[in-house]
XYZ file of C-alpha atoms in Angstrom:
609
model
C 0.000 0.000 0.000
C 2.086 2.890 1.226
C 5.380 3.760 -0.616
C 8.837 4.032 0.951
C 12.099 5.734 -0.294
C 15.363 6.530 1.083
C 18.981 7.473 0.005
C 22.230 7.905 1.450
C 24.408 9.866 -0.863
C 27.494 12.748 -1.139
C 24.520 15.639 -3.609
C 21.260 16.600 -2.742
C 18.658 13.438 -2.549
C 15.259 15.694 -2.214
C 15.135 15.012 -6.623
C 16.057 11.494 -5.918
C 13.394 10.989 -3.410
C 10.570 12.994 -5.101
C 10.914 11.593 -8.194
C 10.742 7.831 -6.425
C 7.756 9.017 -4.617
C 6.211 9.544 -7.839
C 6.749 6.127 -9.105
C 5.160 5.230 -6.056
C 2.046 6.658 -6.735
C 0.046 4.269 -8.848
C 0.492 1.871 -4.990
C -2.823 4.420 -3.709
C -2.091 6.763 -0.827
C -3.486 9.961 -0.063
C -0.835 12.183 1.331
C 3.113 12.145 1.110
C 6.486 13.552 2.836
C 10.161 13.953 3.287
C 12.806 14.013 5.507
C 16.271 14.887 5.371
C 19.238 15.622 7.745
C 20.864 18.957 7.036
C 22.828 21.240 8.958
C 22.648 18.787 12.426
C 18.555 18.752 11.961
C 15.858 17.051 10.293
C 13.855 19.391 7.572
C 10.963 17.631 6.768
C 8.245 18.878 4.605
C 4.354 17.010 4.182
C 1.614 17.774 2.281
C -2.281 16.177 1.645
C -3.029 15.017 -1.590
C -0.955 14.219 -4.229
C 3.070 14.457 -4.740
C 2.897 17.325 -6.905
C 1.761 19.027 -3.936
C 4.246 18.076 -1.387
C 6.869 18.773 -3.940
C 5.761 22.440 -3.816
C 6.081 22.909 -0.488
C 10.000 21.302 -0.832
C 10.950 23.874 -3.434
C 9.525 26.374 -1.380
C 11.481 26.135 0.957
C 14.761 24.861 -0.821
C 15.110 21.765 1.213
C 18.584 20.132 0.563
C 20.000 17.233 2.245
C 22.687 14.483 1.810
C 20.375 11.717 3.593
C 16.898 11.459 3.345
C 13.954 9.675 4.042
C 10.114 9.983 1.694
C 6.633 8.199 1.975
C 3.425 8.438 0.753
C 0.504 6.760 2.946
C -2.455 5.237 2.416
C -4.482 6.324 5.986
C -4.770 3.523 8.387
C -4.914 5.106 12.043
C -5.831 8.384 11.936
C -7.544 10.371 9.062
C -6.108 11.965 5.905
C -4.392 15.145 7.793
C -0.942 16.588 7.418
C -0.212 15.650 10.762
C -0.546 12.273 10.421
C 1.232 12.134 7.124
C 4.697 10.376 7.437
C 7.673 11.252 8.299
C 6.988 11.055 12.003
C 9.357 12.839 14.016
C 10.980 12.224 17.672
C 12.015 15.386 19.549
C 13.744 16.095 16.580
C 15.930 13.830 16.690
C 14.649 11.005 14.778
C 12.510 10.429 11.685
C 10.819 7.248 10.727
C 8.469 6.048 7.187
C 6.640 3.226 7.857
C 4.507 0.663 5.705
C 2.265 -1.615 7.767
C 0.431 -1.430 11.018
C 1.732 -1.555 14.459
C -0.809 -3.911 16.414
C 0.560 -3.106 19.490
C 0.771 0.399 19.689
C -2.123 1.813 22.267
C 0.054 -0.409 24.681
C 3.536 1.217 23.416
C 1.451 4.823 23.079
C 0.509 4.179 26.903
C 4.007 3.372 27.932
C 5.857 6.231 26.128
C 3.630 8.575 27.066
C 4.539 7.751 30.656
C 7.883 8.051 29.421
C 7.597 11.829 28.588
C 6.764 11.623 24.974
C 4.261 14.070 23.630
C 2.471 12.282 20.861
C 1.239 14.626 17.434
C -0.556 12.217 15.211
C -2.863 9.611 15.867
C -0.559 7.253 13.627
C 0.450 3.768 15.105
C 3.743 4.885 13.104
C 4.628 7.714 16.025
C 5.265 5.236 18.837
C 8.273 3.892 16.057
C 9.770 6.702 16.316
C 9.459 7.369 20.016
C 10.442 3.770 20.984
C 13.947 4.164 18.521
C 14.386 7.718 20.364
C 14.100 6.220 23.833
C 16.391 3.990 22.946
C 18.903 5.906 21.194
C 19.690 7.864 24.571
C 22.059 5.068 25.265
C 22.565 2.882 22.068
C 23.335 3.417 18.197
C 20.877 3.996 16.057
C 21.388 0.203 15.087
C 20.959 -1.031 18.064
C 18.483 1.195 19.247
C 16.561 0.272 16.094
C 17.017 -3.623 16.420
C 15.684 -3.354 20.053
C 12.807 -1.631 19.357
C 11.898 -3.390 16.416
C 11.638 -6.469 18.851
C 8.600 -5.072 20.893
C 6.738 -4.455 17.783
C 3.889 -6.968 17.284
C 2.243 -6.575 13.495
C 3.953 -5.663 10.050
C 6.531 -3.021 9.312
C 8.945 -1.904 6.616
C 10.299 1.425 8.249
C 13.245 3.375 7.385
C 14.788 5.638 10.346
C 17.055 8.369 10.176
C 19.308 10.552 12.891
C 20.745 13.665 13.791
C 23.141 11.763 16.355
C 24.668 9.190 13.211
C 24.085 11.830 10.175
C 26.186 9.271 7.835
C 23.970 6.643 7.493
C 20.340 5.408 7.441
C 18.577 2.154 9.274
C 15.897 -0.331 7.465
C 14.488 -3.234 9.220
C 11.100 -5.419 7.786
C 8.866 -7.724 9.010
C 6.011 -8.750 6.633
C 6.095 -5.680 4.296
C 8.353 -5.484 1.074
C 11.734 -3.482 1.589
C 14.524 -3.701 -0.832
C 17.939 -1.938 -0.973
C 19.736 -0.422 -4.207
C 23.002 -0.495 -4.669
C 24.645 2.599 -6.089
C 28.182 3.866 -6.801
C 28.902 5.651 -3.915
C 25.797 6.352 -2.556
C 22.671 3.499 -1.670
C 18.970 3.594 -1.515
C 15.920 1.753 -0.003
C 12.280 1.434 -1.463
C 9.438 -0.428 -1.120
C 9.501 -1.188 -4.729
C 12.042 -1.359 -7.352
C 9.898 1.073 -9.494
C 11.382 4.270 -7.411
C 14.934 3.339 -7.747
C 15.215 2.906 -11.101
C 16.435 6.257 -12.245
C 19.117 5.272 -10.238
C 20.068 1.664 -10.447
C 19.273 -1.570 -11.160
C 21.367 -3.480 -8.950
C 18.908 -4.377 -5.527
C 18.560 -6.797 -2.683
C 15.435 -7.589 -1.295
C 15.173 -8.073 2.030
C 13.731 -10.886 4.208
C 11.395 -11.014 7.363
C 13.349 -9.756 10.357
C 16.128 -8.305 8.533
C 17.632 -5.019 9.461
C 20.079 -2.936 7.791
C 22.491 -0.412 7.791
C 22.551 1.980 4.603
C 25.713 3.952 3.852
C 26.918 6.015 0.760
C 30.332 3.503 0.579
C 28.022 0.026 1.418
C 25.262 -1.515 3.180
C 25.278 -4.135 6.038
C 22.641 -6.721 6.703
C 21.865 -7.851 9.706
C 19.261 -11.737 10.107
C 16.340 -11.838 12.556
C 19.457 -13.563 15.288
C 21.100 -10.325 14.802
C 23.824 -11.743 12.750
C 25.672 -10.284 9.728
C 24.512 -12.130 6.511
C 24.760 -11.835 3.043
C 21.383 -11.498 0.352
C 21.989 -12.234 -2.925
C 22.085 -9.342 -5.356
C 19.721 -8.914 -8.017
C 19.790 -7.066 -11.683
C 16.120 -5.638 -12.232
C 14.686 -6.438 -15.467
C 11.561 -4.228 -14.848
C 12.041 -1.232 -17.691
C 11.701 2.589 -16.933
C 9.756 2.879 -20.529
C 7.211 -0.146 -18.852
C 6.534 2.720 -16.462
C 5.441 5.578 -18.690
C 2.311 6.036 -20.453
C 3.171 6.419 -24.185
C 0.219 7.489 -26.307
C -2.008 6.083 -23.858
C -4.704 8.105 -21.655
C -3.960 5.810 -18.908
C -2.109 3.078 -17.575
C -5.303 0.735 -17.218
C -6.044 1.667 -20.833
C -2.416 0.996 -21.858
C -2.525 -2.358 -20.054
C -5.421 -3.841 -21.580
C -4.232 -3.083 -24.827
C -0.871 -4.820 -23.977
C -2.450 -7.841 -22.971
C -1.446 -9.805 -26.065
C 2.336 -9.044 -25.535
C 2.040 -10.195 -21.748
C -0.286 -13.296 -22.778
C 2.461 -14.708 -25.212
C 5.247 -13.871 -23.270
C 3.851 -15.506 -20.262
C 3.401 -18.627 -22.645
C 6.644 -18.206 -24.310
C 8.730 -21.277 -22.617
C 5.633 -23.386 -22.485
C 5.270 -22.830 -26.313
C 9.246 -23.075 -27.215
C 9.095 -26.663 -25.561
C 5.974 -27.463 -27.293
C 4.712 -29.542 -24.285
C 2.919 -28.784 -20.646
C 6.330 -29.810 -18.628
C 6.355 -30.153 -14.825
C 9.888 -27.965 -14.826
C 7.811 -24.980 -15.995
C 6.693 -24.764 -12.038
C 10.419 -25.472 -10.525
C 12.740 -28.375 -10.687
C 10.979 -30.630 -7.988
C 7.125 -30.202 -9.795
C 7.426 -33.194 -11.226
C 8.091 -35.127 -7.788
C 5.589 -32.669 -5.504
C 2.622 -33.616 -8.364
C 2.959 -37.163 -8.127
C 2.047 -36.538 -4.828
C -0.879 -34.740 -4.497
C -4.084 -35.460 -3.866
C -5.977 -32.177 -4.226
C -5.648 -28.688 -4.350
C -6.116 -25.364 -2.402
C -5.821 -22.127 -3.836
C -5.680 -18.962 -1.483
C -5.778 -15.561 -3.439
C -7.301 -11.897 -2.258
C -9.559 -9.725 -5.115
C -9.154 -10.358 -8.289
C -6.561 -12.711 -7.835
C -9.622 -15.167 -6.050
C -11.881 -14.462 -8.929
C -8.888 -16.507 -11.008
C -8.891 -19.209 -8.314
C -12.268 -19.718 -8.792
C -12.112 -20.083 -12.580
C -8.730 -22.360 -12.396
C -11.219 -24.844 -9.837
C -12.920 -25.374 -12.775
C -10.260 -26.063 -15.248
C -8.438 -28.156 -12.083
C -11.538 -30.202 -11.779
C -12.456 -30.632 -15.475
C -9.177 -31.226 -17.071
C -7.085 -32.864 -13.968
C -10.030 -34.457 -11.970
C -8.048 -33.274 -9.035
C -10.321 -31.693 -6.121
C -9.848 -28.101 -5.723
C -10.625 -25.741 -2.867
C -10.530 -21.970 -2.983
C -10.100 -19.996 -0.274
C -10.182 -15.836 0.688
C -6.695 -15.731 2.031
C -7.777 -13.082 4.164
C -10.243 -15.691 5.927
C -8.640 -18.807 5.781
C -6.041 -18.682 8.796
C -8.647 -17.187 10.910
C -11.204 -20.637 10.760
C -10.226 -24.136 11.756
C -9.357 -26.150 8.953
C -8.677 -29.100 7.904
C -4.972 -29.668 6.815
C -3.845 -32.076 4.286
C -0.287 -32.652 3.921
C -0.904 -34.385 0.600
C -2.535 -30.733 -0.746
C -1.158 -28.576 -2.974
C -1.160 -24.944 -1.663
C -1.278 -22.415 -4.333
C -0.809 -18.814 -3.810
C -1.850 -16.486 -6.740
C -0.289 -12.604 -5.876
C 0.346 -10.304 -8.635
C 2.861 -8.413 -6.231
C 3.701 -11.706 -4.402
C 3.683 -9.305 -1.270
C -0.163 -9.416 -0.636
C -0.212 -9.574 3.221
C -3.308 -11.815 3.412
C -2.017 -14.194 0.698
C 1.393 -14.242 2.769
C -0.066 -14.799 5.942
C -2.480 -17.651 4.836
C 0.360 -19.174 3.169
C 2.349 -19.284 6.291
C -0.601 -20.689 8.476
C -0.876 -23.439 6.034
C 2.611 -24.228 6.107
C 2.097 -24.216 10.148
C -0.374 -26.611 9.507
C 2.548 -28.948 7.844
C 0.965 -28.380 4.571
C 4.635 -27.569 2.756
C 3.443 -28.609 -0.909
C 3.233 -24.882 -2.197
C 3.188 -23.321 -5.290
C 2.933 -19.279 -5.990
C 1.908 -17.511 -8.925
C 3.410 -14.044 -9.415
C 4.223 -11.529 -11.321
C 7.138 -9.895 -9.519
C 10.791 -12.039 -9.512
C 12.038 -12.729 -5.994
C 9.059 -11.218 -3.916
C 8.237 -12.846 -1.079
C 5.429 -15.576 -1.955
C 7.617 -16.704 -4.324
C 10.443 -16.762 -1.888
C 8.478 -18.626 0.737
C 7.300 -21.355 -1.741
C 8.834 -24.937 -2.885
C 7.357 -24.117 -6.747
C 6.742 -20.974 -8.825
C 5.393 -19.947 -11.988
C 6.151 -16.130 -13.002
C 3.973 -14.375 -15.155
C 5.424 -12.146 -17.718
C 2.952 -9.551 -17.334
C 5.180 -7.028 -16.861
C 4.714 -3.780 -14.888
C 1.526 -2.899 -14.098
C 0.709 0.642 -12.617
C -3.069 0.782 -12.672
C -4.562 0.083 -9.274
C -7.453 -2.380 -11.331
C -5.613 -5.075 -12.508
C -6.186 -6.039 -15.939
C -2.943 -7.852 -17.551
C -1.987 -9.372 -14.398
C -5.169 -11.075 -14.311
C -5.279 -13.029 -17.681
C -1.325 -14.409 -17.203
C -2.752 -15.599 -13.981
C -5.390 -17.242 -16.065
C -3.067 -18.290 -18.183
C -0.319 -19.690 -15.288
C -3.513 -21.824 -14.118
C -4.886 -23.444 -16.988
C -0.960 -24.795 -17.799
C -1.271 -26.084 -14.301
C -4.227 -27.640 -14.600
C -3.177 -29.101 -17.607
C 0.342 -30.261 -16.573
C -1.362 -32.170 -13.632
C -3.788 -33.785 -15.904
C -0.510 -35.082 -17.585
C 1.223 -35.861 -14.649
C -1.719 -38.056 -13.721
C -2.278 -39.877 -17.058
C -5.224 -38.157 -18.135
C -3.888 -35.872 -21.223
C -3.833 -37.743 -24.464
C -0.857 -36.464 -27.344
C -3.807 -35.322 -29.171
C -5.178 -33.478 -26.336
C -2.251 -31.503 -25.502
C -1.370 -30.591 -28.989
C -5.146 -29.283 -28.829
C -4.793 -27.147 -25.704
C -0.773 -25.398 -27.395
C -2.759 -24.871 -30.423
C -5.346 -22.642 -28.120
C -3.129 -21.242 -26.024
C -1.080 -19.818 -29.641
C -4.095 -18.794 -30.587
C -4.996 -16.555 -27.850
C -3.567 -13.310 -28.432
C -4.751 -12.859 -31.661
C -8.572 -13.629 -30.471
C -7.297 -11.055 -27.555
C -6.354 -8.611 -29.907
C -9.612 -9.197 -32.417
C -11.546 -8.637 -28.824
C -9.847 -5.057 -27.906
C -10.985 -4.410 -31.696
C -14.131 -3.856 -30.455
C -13.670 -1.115 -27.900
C -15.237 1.634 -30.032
C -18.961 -0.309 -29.149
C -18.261 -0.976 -25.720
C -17.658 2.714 -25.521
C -20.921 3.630 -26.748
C -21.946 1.007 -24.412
C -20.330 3.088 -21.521
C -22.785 5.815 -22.243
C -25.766 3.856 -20.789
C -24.071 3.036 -17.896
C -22.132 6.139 -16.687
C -25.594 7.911 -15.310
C -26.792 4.535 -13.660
C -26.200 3.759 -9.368
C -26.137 -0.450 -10.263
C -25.653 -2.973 -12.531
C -25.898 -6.321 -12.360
C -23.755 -9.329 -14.164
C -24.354 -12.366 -14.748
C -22.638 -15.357 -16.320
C -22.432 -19.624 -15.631
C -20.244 -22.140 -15.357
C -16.541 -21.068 -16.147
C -17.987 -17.807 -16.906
C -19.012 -16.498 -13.683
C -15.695 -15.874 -12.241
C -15.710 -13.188 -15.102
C -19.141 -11.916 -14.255
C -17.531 -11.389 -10.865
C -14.304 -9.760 -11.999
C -16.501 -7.397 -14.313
C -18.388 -6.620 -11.588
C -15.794 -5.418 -9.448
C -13.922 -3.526 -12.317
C -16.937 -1.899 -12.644
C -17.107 -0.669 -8.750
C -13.651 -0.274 -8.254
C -12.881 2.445 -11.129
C -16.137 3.765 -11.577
C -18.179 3.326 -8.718
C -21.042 2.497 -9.777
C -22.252 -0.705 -7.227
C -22.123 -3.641 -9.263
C -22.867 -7.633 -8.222
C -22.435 -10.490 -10.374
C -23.966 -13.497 -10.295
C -24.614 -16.980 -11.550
C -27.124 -16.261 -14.362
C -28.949 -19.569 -12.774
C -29.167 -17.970 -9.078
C -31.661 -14.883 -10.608
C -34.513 -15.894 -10.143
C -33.677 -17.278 -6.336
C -33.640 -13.202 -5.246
C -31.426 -11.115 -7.262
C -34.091 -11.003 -9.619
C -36.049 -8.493 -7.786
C -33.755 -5.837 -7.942
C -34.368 -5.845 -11.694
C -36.185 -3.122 -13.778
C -35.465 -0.011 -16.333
C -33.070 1.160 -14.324
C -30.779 -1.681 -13.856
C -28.444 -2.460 -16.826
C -27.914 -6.299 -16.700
C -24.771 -7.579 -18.283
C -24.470 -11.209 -19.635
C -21.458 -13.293 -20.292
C -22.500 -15.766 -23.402
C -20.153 -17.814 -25.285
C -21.446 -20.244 -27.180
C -20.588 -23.208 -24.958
C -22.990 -25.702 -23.615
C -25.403 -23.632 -21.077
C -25.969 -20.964 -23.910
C -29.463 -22.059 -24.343
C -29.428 -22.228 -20.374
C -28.285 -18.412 -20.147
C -30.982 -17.432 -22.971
C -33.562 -18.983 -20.349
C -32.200 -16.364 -17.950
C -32.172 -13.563 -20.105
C -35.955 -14.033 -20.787
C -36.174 -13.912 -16.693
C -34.461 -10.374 -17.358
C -36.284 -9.045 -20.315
C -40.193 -10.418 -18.595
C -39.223 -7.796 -15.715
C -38.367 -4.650 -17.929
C -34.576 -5.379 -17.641
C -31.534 -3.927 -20.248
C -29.544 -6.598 -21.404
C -25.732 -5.919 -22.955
C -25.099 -9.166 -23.720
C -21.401 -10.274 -24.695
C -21.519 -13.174 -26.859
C -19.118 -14.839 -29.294
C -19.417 -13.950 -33.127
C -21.066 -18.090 -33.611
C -23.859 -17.339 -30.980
C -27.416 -16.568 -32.711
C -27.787 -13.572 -30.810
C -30.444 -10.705 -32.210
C -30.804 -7.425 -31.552
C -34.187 -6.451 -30.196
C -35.848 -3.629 -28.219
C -33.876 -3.928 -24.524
C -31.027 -6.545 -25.925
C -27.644 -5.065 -26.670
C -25.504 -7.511 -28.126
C -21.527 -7.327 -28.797
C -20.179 -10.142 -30.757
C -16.485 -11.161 -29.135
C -14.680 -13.968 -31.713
C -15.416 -17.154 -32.959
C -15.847 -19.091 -29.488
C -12.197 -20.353 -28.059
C -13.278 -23.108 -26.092
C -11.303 -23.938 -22.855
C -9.687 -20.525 -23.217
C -13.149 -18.512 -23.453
C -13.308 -17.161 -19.775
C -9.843 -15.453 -20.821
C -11.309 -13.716 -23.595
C -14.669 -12.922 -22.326
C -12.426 -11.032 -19.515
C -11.684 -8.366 -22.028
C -14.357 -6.847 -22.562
C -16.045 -6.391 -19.316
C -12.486 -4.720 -18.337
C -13.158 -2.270 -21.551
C -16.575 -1.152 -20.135
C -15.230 -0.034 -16.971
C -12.412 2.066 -17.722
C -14.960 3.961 -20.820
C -17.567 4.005 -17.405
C -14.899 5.819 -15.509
C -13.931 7.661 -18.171
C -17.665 9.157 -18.642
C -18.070 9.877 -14.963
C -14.464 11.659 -14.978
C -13.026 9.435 -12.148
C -9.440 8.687 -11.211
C -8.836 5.712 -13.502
C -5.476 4.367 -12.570
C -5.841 5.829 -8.924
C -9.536 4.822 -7.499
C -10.233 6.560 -3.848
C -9.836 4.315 -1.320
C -7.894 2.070 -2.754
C -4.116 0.389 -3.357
C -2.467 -1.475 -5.965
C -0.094 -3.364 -3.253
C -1.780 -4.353 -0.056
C 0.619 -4.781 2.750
C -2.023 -4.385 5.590
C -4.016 -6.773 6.970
C-alpha cells in the first residue's frame, strides 16, 4: 500500500526521493512527505493530496540534504491530515516512514507517554519513532533500532534516520516489502524497485526480520538472530519505458491493450518446448505432483476471482479436487490440513499480506506442498514457496488489474493441464489441442480489444446509472464477478455479479429499467441455459448488454444489446470474455471523470491486513 524511499548519498537526494515518490504513486495513498538531515537537523516537509503538492512545499522552501527519508501513505490510524502524514518525528531527533500497522501500539502509546513523549498524530507509526528515540539515549541507532523493532507486534517496513549518526540510514522489515539499491557511492531503499530505477538496477530484497544499515560507501545486513549475513544481489529487469504512459490516456487503458504481448510472453517457454512440462513450475514439480491429492488455492480480489475459474479447469481437465479460499479468511477458521494438498498462492505483487499470511498458516499446519503464482521475480510468496510460476505480465501501474489477471489465467490453466498429464489423463492429441489454443490466444485477444469503439458507446448507458448487475455460468461467472468489481472499483457504480442460474432465487427483484444487466455468453454448452435467464431479465423490464461470441445466434431487439467477441475459443473462453467487461469499466470511468489508474480508497499493493 504505502510507498517508501530513502537514500544515502554525497549531492542533494530531495530530486532522488521525489521523483521515487512519484513512481510510487500508482500503490494508492493519499498524502506524502520527506525528511532529510541537514545542517545537524531534520527538515521535513508534508503535504495532503498528491506528490505534486508536497513537492511544492519542498521547493519552497529549498530543502537540501545528503540523507533522506520519503513516503506516501495510504491512511490507516488516523484520518487523511498533514499531521498524520509520514515522516513522524521524535524530539527532533529522529525520523521514521513506515509501511504496515503496528498492532501493538495503544500499549507502546501508553508506555511512552509515561515516558515523557508528547504524541502529534494519531498514527500507530509515532510510537516507532518514540520507541527508537528512547532507545537511542544510550545505544546506536542500530541497536536502538534492532531493540525496538523487537517489541513491535504486526507488520513493518520502516526506514529511520538521525541527527546523532548523520552518515547513514537504518531499514528493518517484518512482513512488508523493503529492498535496498546499490549505487556507486551512494545506496537507496524502497518499497519497490519502481522508485529506484532512475538510479540503479542493482537491488537486494530483504527478508522477514532483517535489518540494515545503509551507507553512501556500502550496506550491512543484519538476520532476525542479529547476525551479519549476506542477500543475494539482483539485476532488475523491470524497464523505466514499462513505467510511462506512451500514447495512452492511462495506464489501465495501456494495459489492456498490452495484454497480447504479456499473454504470449507468459506462454513463451511453455510454447518453445511445445509440451505442458512439470519444470515450468520449478525443478521438484514433477516429484511434488505425483504426490498430491488435491488442491487449495488462497488468493485476495481479483486474484480469487482466477482461483475460482482455475477450480474449474483443475476439476475438469485434472479431476483433481480443488478448494478456494479468501486468504484473508482462511487462517482465521479451523481447517482441515492435508499434507498431501497442494497450496497455491496467486499474488500479482507476491507481497499481498493476506495471501502471505495464509500461506504461512498453512505451512504451520505442515501443509509444505506450495506453489505461488506471481508476477514480480524474488518477492516474497515466491520466496516462501517450494514451486513458482512467473507471469510475464510485466509492470503494471493501474490500481485495477487487468494484464496481471489473464497471465494468472493463463499460469492456471498450464497447471491444470500439466497435472492432468502428470496423472495420465492428457492424451498427445489433447495436448497438442490445448498449445494450439493457447497460440491462438492473443490474436482472439487482440480481435476482442478491436471492439472497444462499441463498448464505448456502451459506456454511455451506464455512466448515469447507481447499479448494474452481471451475470454469467459455469466457467464464466468468475468473469461476471471480476466485471463486476472492475466496474465498482474504477467507476463506482455498485455492481454484483452473479450466476445467471441464481436470478430468479432473489437477485431477480432488484431488476427493472433502471438496472443495466450484463451477460457473459459464449457459445458453450449452457448458452441455451443463459438465454432462459435472459428471458427472466427481459419479462421484468430489464436492459440486457449481452457479450456473446461472433457463432452465438444472438439478435438485436428492443432492450437486448448484443456485442459479438470472436469465434468461441473453447477452454480458453473465460480469458477472452475477460476483455471486454475490463473495456466497459475504464470507458464508465472515463464518462463519470473518475481517477482511472488511482480509485479513492484504494491500493495497488496491499501490505495491511
Amino acid at each position: 500500500m504505502c510507498g517508501i524511499v530513502g537514500a544515502v548519498a554525497n549531492r542533494n537526494v530531495v530530486s532522488t526521493l521525489i521523483e521515487g515518490l512519484s513512481r510510487l504513486e500508482y500503490r494508492g495513498y493519499d498524502s506524502a512527505g520527506v525528511a532529510v538531515l541537514s545542517n545537524s537537523r531534520i527538515e521535513r516537509v508534508r503535504a495532503v493530496g498528491r506528490v505534486a503538492a508536497m513537492t511544492e512545499k519542498a521547493q519552497e522552501v529549498s530543502l537540501n540534504g545528503q540523507v533522506g527519508i520519503g513516503h506516501t501513505r495510504w491512511a490507516t490510524h488516523g484520518g487523511v491530515t498533514e499531521s498524520n502524514a509520514h515522516p513522524h518525528v521524535s524530539k527532533g531527533e529522529i525520523a521514521v516512514v513506515h509501511n504496515g500497522i503496528i498492532e501493538n501500539h495503544d500499549e507502546q502509546r501508553t508506555r511512552l507517554k509515561a515516558l515523557g513523549y508528547e504524541f502529534t498524530s494519531q498514527t500507530d507509526t509515532e510510537v516507532i519513532a518514540h520507541l527508537i528515540h528512547h532507545y537511542h539515549h544510550n545505544l546506536p541507532l542500530l541497536a536502538a533500532t534492532q531493540k525496538a523493532v523487537t517489541e513491535l507486534t504486526g507488520a513493518f517496513a520502516i526506514a529511520v534516520i538521525s541527527v546523532k549518526e548523520p552518515q547513514h540510514m537504518i531499514t528493518a522489515r517484518l512482513g512488508c516489502p523493503l529492498l535496498l539499491g546499490l549505487g556507486d557511492g551512494e545506496n537507496f531503499i524502497a518499497s519497490d524497485v519502481s522508485a529506484v530505477l532512475s538510479v540503479t538496477r542493482k537491488v537486494i530484497y530483504l527478508e522477514d526480520g532483517d535489518v540494515a544499515d545503509i551507507r553512501r560507501d556500502g550496506v550491512t545486513i543484519f538476520g532476525k538472530t542479529g547476525d551479519e549475513v549476506t542477500r543475494k544481489i539482483h539485476l532488475s529487469d523491470v524497464s523505466l519505458a514499462s513505467m510511462e504512459l506512451g500514447p495512452y490516456a492511462h495506464f489501465m487503458q495501456k494495459e489492456i491493450h498490452e495484454q497480447p504481448k504479456a499473454l504470449t510472453d507468459t506462454i513463451e517457454a511453455l510454447i518453445d518446448d511445445n509440451s505442458f512440462s512439470p519444470a515450468l513450475f520449478g525443478d521438484a514439480a514433477s516429484d511434488i505432483f505425483n504426490e498430491i491429492d488435491s488442491v487449495l488455492i488462497l488468493a485476495a480480489g481479483t486474484s480469487y476471482y482466477a482461483a475460482l475459474t482455475a477450480k474449474y479447469w483443475l476439476e475438469g481437465i485434472a479431476k483433481i479436487p480443488t478448494n478456494i479460499e479468501i486468504a484473508s479468511e482462511y487462517r482465521y477458521r479451523v481447517s482441515v490440513p492435508n499434507p498431501k494438498q497442494l497450496i497455491v498462492t496467486i499474488s500479482q505483487s507476491g507481497e499481498t499480506l493476506d495471501t502471505m499470511e495464509a500461506l504461512k498458516h498453512a505451512k504451520s499446519l505442515g501443509q509444505n506442498l506450495t506453489l505461488a503464482i506471481c508476477n514480480v521475480q524474488e518477492s516474497a510468496i515466491p520466496r516462501a514457496s517450494q514451486l513458482v510460476f512467473y507471469t510475464r505480465a510485466g509492470a503494471e501501474i493501474g490500481v485495477a488489474s487487468t494484464k496481471a489477471f489473464t497471465t494468472q489465467l493463463v499460469a492456471l490453466f498450464t497447471l491444470a493441464v500439466t497435472i492432468a498429464k502428470q496423472r495420465g489423463l492428457l492424451s498427445s492429441k489433447d495436448e497438442q489441442a490445448y498449445l494450439s489454443a493457447l497460440r491462438q490466444l492473443a490474436g482472439s485477444v487482440q480481435i476482442a480489444l478491436n471492439l472497444e469503439p462499441q463498448i464505448r458507446e456502451w459506456a454511455k448507458r451506464f455512466a448515469d446509472k447507481e447499479h448494474a448487475l452481471f451475470l454469467g455460468r459455469g466457467v464464466h461467472y468468475p468473469i461476471a464477478l471480476e466485471g463486476a468489481l472492475k466496474l465498482k472499483e474504477i467507476s463506482y457504480i455498485h455492481a454484483e455479479a452473479y450466476p445467471a442460474g441464481e436470478l430468479k432465487h432473489g437477485p431477480l427483484a432488484l431488476v427493472d429499467n433502471n438496472m443495466p444487466v450484463v451477460v457473459i455468453a459464449p457459445n458453450d454448452v449452457l448458452l441455451e441455459k443463459v438465454k432462459s435467464n435472459m428471458q427472466e431479465v427481459r419479462a421484468r423490464g430489464g436492459e440486457l448488454f449481452v457479450f456473446a461470441d461472433a457463432d452465438s445466434h444472438f439478435t438485436e431487439s428492443e432492450g437486448v444489446h448484443v456485442i459479438r467477441t470472436p469465434r468461441h475459443v473453447g477452454v480458453l473462453s473465460p480469458i477472452l470474455h475477460t476483455i471486454p467487461v475490463q473495456m466497459l469499466a475504464y470507458h464508465a470511468a472515463l464518462l463519470k471523470g473518475t481517477d482511472v489508474d488511482k480509485p479513492r480508497n484504494l491500493a495497488k499493493s496491499v501490505t495491511v491486513e
